Coordinates of C-alpha atoms in Angstrom, one line a residue:
M21 CA -2.1 -29.1 17.3
I22 CA 0.8 -29.0 14.9
Q23 CA 0.0 -29.1 11.2
Y24 CA 1.9 -30.7 8.3
R25 CA 3.2 -27.3 7.1
Q26 CA 4.7 -26.6 10.5
L27 CA 6.3 -30.1 10.6
I28 CA 7.8 -29.6 7.2
V29 CA 9.2 -26.2 8.2
T30 CA 10.8 -27.7 11.3
I31 CA 12.4 -30.4 9.2
V32 CA 13.7 -27.8 6.7
I33 CA 15.1 -25.6 9.5
S34 CA 17.0 -28.4 11.1
F35 CA 18.2 -29.6 7.7
F36 CA 19.7 -26.2 6.8
I37 CA 21.2 -25.7 10.3
T38 CA 23.0 -29.1 9.9
L39 CA 24.2 -28.1 6.4
I40 CA 25.6 -24.8 7.8
L41 CA 27.3 -26.4 10.8
G42 CA 28.9 -29.2 8.8
P43 CA 31.5 -27.1 7.0
I44 CA 32.3 -25.3 10.2
V45 CA 32.6 -28.3 12.6
I46 CA 34.3 -30.8 10.3
P47 CA 37.4 -28.7 9.6
I48 CA 37.7 -28.2 13.4
L49 CA 37.5 -31.9 14.0
H50 CA 40.2 -32.3 11.3
R51 CA 42.5 -29.8 13.1
L52 CA 41.9 -31.5 16.4
K53 CA 42.9 -34.8 14.7
V54 CA 39.9 -36.7 16.1
G55 CA 40.1 -39.4 13.4
Q56 CA 38.4 -42.7 13.5
S57 CA 40.6 -45.8 13.9
I58 CA 39.6 -48.9 12.0
R59 CA 39.7 -52.4 13.3
D60 CA 42.3 -54.6 11.6
E61 CA 39.8 -57.6 11.7
G62 CA 37.1 -55.5 9.9
P63 CA 36.4 -55.5 6.1
K64 CA 39.6 -54.5 4.3
S65 CA 37.6 -51.9 2.3
H66 CA 37.2 -49.9 5.5
M67 CA 40.9 -49.3 5.9
T68 CA 40.7 -46.3 3.6
K69 CA 38.4 -44.7 6.2
S70 CA 41.1 -44.5 8.8
G71 CA 41.6 -40.9 10.0
T72 CA 38.1 -39.7 8.9
P73 CA 37.0 -37.3 11.6
T74 CA 34.5 -38.7 14.1
M75 CA 32.3 -37.0 16.8
G76 CA 30.3 -35.5 14.0
G77 CA 27.2 -36.2 16.1
L78 CA 27.8 -32.8 17.7
I79 CA 26.4 -31.3 14.4
M80 CA 23.1 -33.2 14.7
I81 CA 22.7 -32.5 18.4
A82 CA 23.2 -28.8 17.9
A83 CA 20.8 -28.7 15.0
I84 CA 18.1 -30.6 17.0
L85 CA 18.6 -28.4 20.1
I86 CA 18.4 -25.1 18.2
T87 CA 15.4 -26.2 16.2
A88 CA 13.4 -27.6 19.1
I89 CA 14.1 -24.8 21.5
T90 CA 13.1 -22.1 19.0
S91 CA 9.9 -24.0 17.9
G92 CA 7.6 -22.2 20.3
L93 CA 6.2 -25.6 21.4
V94 CA 8.4 -26.1 24.5
N95 CA 6.8 -28.2 27.2
K96 CA 7.8 -30.9 29.7
D97 CA 7.8 -33.7 27.1
L98 CA 10.1 -31.7 24.9
F99 CA 12.5 -31.1 27.8
V100 CA 12.5 -34.8 28.6
V101 CA 13.3 -36.0 25.1
L102 CA 16.0 -33.3 24.8
F103 CA 17.4 -34.4 28.2
A104 CA 17.6 -38.0 27.0
T105 CA 19.3 -36.9 23.7
L106 CA 21.8 -34.7 25.4
S107 CA 22.5 -37.1 28.2
F108 CA 23.1 -40.1 25.9
G109 CA 25.1 -37.8 23.6
L110 CA 27.3 -36.8 26.6
I111 CA 28.0 -40.4 27.4
G112 CA 28.9 -41.0 23.8
F113 CA 31.0 -37.8 23.7
I114 CA 33.0 -38.9 26.8
D115 CA 33.6 -42.3 25.2
D116 CA 34.7 -40.8 21.9
F117 CA 36.9 -38.2 23.7
I118 CA 38.7 -40.9 25.7
K119 CA 39.2 -43.0 22.6
V120 CA 40.2 -40.5 20.0
V121 CA 41.7 -37.6 22.0
L122 CA 43.2 -39.4 25.0
K123 CA 44.1 -42.3 22.7
R124 CA 42.7 -45.0 25.0
N125 CA 41.2 -47.5 22.6
L126 CA 38.5 -49.0 24.9
G127 CA 37.0 -45.6 25.9
L128 CA 34.6 -45.8 28.9
K129 CA 34.4 -49.1 30.7
A130 CA 31.2 -51.1 29.9
Y131 CA 29.9 -50.8 33.5
Q132 CA 30.4 -47.0 33.4
K133 CA 28.4 -46.6 30.2
L134 CA 25.7 -49.0 31.5
L135 CA 25.3 -47.3 34.8
G136 CA 24.9 -43.9 33.2
Q137 CA 22.4 -45.2 30.7
I138 CA 20.3 -46.9 33.4
V139 CA 20.2 -43.7 35.6
I140 CA 18.9 -41.7 32.6
A141 CA 16.4 -44.4 31.7
V142 CA 15.0 -44.6 35.3
I143 CA 14.5 -40.8 35.3
I144 CA 12.6 -41.0 32.1
A145 CA 10.5 -44.0 33.4
F146 CA 9.5 -42.2 36.6
Y147 CA 8.6 -39.1 34.6
Q148 CA 6.4 -40.9 32.2
S149 CA 4.7 -43.1 34.8
S150 CA 3.8 -40.1 36.9
I151 CA 2.9 -37.6 34.1
S152 CA 1.3 -39.7 31.3
V153 CA -2.5 -40.3 31.5
S154 CA -1.6 -43.9 30.6
G155 CA 0.6 -44.3 33.6
T156 CA 2.5 -47.6 33.5
K157 CA 0.5 -48.8 30.5
I158 CA 2.0 -49.5 27.0
L159 CA 0.2 -49.9 23.7
I160 CA 0.1 -53.4 22.1
P161 CA 0.4 -52.9 18.3
F162 CA -2.2 -54.5 16.1
M163 CA -4.5 -55.1 19.0
N164 CA -5.3 -51.5 20.0
Q165 CA -5.1 -52.4 23.7
Y166 CA -3.0 -51.2 26.6
W167 CA -1.0 -53.5 28.9
D168 CA -0.4 -52.2 32.4
L169 CA 3.0 -53.2 33.6
G170 CA 2.6 -51.9 37.1
Y171 CA 5.8 -52.3 39.2
F172 CA 7.6 -53.8 36.2
Y173 CA 7.3 -50.6 34.2
V174 CA 10.5 -48.9 35.4
P175 CA 12.8 -51.9 34.8
Y176 CA 11.1 -52.5 31.5
I177 CA 11.7 -48.9 30.4
A178 CA 15.3 -49.1 31.6
F179 CA 15.8 -52.2 29.4
V180 CA 14.1 -50.5 26.4
V181 CA 16.3 -47.4 26.6
V182 CA 19.6 -49.1 27.2
A183 CA 18.8 -51.7 24.5
T184 CA 17.8 -49.2 21.9
A185 CA 20.7 -46.8 22.5
N186 CA 23.2 -49.6 22.2
S187 CA 21.5 -51.1 19.2
V188 CA 21.7 -47.8 17.3
N189 CA 25.3 -47.6 18.3
L190 CA 25.9 -51.0 16.8
T191 CA 24.1 -50.0 13.6
D192 CA 26.5 -47.1 13.1
G193 CA 29.1 -49.1 11.1
L194 CA 28.7 -48.1 7.5
D195 CA 28.5 -44.7 5.8
G196 CA 25.0 -43.3 6.2
L197 CA 23.5 -46.4 7.7
A198 CA 22.5 -45.2 11.2
A199 CA 21.6 -41.7 10.0
G200 CA 19.5 -43.0 7.2
V201 CA 17.7 -45.7 9.2
T202 CA 17.0 -43.1 12.0
L203 CA 15.8 -40.6 9.4
I204 CA 13.1 -43.1 8.4
V205 CA 12.2 -44.1 11.9
S206 CA 12.0 -40.5 13.1
S207 CA 9.8 -39.6 10.1
F208 CA 7.4 -42.4 11.1
F209 CA 7.2 -41.2 14.7
S210 CA 6.8 -37.5 13.6
L211 CA 3.7 -38.5 11.6
V212 CA 2.3 -40.5 14.5
A213 CA 3.0 -37.7 17.0
M214 CA 1.4 -35.1 14.8
N215 CA -1.8 -37.2 14.2
W216 CA -2.1 -38.2 17.9
G217 CA -1.7 -34.6 19.1
Y218 CA 1.8 -34.8 20.6
S219 CA 2.8 -31.5 19.1
S220 CA 6.1 -31.0 21.0
I221 CA 7.2 -34.6 20.2
A222 CA 6.3 -34.1 16.6
V223 CA 8.4 -31.0 16.5
F224 CA 11.3 -32.8 18.1
C225 CA 10.9 -35.7 15.6
G226 CA 10.9 -33.2 12.8
A227 CA 14.1 -31.6 14.1
L228 CA 15.6 -35.1 14.4
T229 CA 14.5 -36.0 10.8
G230 CA 16.0 -32.8 9.4
A231 CA 19.3 -33.2 11.3
C232 CA 19.7 -36.8 10.0
L233 CA 18.9 -35.7 6.5
G234 CA 21.4 -32.9 6.6
F235 CA 24.0 -35.1 8.2
L236 CA 23.8 -37.5 5.3
R237 CA 25.2 -34.8 3.1
F238 CA 28.5 -35.4 5.0
N239 CA 28.1 -38.9 6.2
A240 CA 26.8 -40.7 3.0
H241 CA 29.4 -42.8 1.1
P242 CA 32.2 -41.8 1.0
A243 CA 31.8 -40.2 4.4
K244 CA 33.6 -37.0 5.2
V245 CA 32.7 -37.4 8.9
F246 CA 31.4 -40.1 11.2
M247 CA 28.8 -39.4 13.9
G248 CA 30.8 -41.4 16.5
D249 CA 29.3 -42.7 19.7
T250 CA 28.4 -39.0 20.4
G251 CA 25.8 -39.2 17.6
S252 CA 24.7 -42.8 17.7
M253 CA 24.1 -42.8 21.5
A254 CA 22.2 -39.5 21.2
L255 CA 20.0 -40.9 18.3
G256 CA 19.3 -44.1 20.3
G257 CA 18.3 -42.2 23.4
A258 CA 16.1 -40.0 21.3
V259 CA 14.3 -42.8 19.5
A260 CA 13.7 -44.7 22.7
T261 CA 12.3 -41.7 24.6
I262 CA 10.1 -40.7 21.7
A263 CA 8.5 -44.1 21.8
I264 CA 8.2 -44.0 25.6
L265 CA 6.4 -40.7 25.7
M266 CA 3.8 -42.0 23.3
N267 CA 3.6 -45.4 25.0
L268 CA 4.8 -47.1 21.8
T269 CA 7.8 -49.0 23.0
L270 CA 6.6 -52.3 21.6
L271 CA 6.9 -50.6 18.1
I272 CA 10.6 -50.1 18.4
P273 CA 11.5 -53.7 17.4
I274 CA 9.2 -53.4 14.4
V275 CA 10.0 -49.9 12.9
G276 CA 13.5 -50.2 14.3
G277 CA 13.9 -53.8 13.1
I278 CA 17.3 -53.0 11.6
Y279 CA 18.6 -51.9 15.0
F280 CA 17.1 -55.1 16.6
A281 CA 18.7 -57.3 13.9
E282 CA 22.1 -55.6 14.3
A283 CA 22.1 -56.1 18.1
L284 CA 20.7 -59.7 17.8
S285 CA 23.5 -60.6 15.4
V286 CA 26.1 -59.6 17.9
I287 CA 24.4 -61.5 20.7
I288 CA 24.1 -64.7 18.6
Q289 CA 27.7 -64.4 17.4
V290 CA 29.1 -64.1 20.9
V291 CA 26.9 -66.8 22.4
S292 CA 27.6 -69.2 19.6
F293 CA 31.3 -68.7 19.7
K294 CA 31.5 -69.1 23.5
L295 CA 29.3 -72.3 23.5
T296 CA 30.5 -74.0 20.3
G297 CA 33.6 -72.2 19.2
K298 CA 31.9 -71.5 15.9
R299 CA 30.6 -68.2 14.4
V300 CA 27.1 -68.0 12.8
F301 CA 28.0 -64.9 10.8
R302 CA 31.2 -64.1 8.9
M303 CA 31.4 -61.0 11.1
S304 CA 29.0 -59.1 13.4
P305 CA 27.2 -56.7 13.5
L306 CA 25.0 -57.9 10.6
H307 CA 26.0 -55.2 8.1
H308 CA 29.6 -56.5 8.1
H309 CA 28.4 -60.1 7.4
Y310 CA 26.9 -58.9 4.1
E311 CA 30.0 -56.9 3.3
L312 CA 32.1 -60.0 3.7
K313 CA 29.7 -61.9 1.5
G314 CA 30.6 -59.6 -1.3
W315 CA 27.9 -56.9 -1.1
K316 CA 29.1 -53.3 -1.7
E317 CA 28.8 -51.0 1.3
T318 CA 26.3 -48.8 -0.6
K319 CA 24.1 -51.9 -1.4
V320 CA 24.0 -52.9 2.3
V321 CA 22.9 -49.4 3.3
A322 CA 20.3 -49.2 0.5
V323 CA 18.8 -52.5 1.4
F324 CA 18.7 -51.8 5.1
W325 CA 17.1 -48.4 4.4
S326 CA 14.5 -50.1 2.2
I327 CA 13.7 -52.7 4.9
T328 CA 13.3 -49.9 7.5
L329 CA 10.8 -48.1 5.2
I330 CA 8.8 -51.3 4.8
L331 CA 8.8 -51.9 8.5
C332 CA 7.6 -48.4 9.2
I333 CA 4.7 -49.0 6.9
V334 CA 3.9 -52.2 8.8
G335 CA 4.1 -50.1 12.0
L336 CA 1.5 -47.7 10.6
F337 CA -0.8 -50.6 10.0
G338 CA -0.2 -51.8 13.5
L339 CA -1.6 -48.5 14.8
S340 CA -4.6 -48.4 12.5
Q341 CA -6.2 -51.6 13.8

């Protein structure tokens, strides 16, 4: 069983690998001219970010992969969560490549991304239902009881994975926002995994935490690089799979409440505009709404980080009942 010391060492190793890779990868991205294009309808303060290199998620993915594989705690669960991270990262990478290298603004078509995400999710669902001692059961927070989904388990897991990955993708709209929120969420899951005896998952969470922390060195305001869909999709796939392997999917809307709020704001905005012609928010996702209300970007990020920390504490209470 992994100890606190080993978890901290894992975080530190991933952190320093990210710090080392940043100055190597970012200049390469500059030379390749893979700069982020900014939407004209977005907050005007974001126009200065145009041209900032994207696809920086490659830095985090590399740090996570190196740290996890060399941890000495390699097993099937670790391979599954790495598979999810790399697969979703690949979908994001292809999308980024089409947009910033081939200069096709829309990237992958929606059905192409959705199909790929569902296939990956179904593979994860079948693995967990056949390997886990809990089978098709999921833990209900605050009740300390398991709910057996039976035949509904696979479609449920597919929904969780796709929803989480795309929610994290929507959260990645401000400097340091998605990386910081995921840093806190992965720290939460690392503590749970360690205390519950999921050693390989705890190591992966530690690697993820360290990578997010190191990436903030380059992604915090003012960002020198963006993670792009390469990073945000990889983070979303990782968070979802971590929760699935520990049967804690119902905790994602709690500890990942910011992800949930960002996605919900987009859904509400689209439905409201189509039905009534009116917008509920000044702009969606939610972080842009607060920017247009006059909040500085750094304030929005700090508040959303703080909310995530509080929600993770709530999540810990939900598991202690």
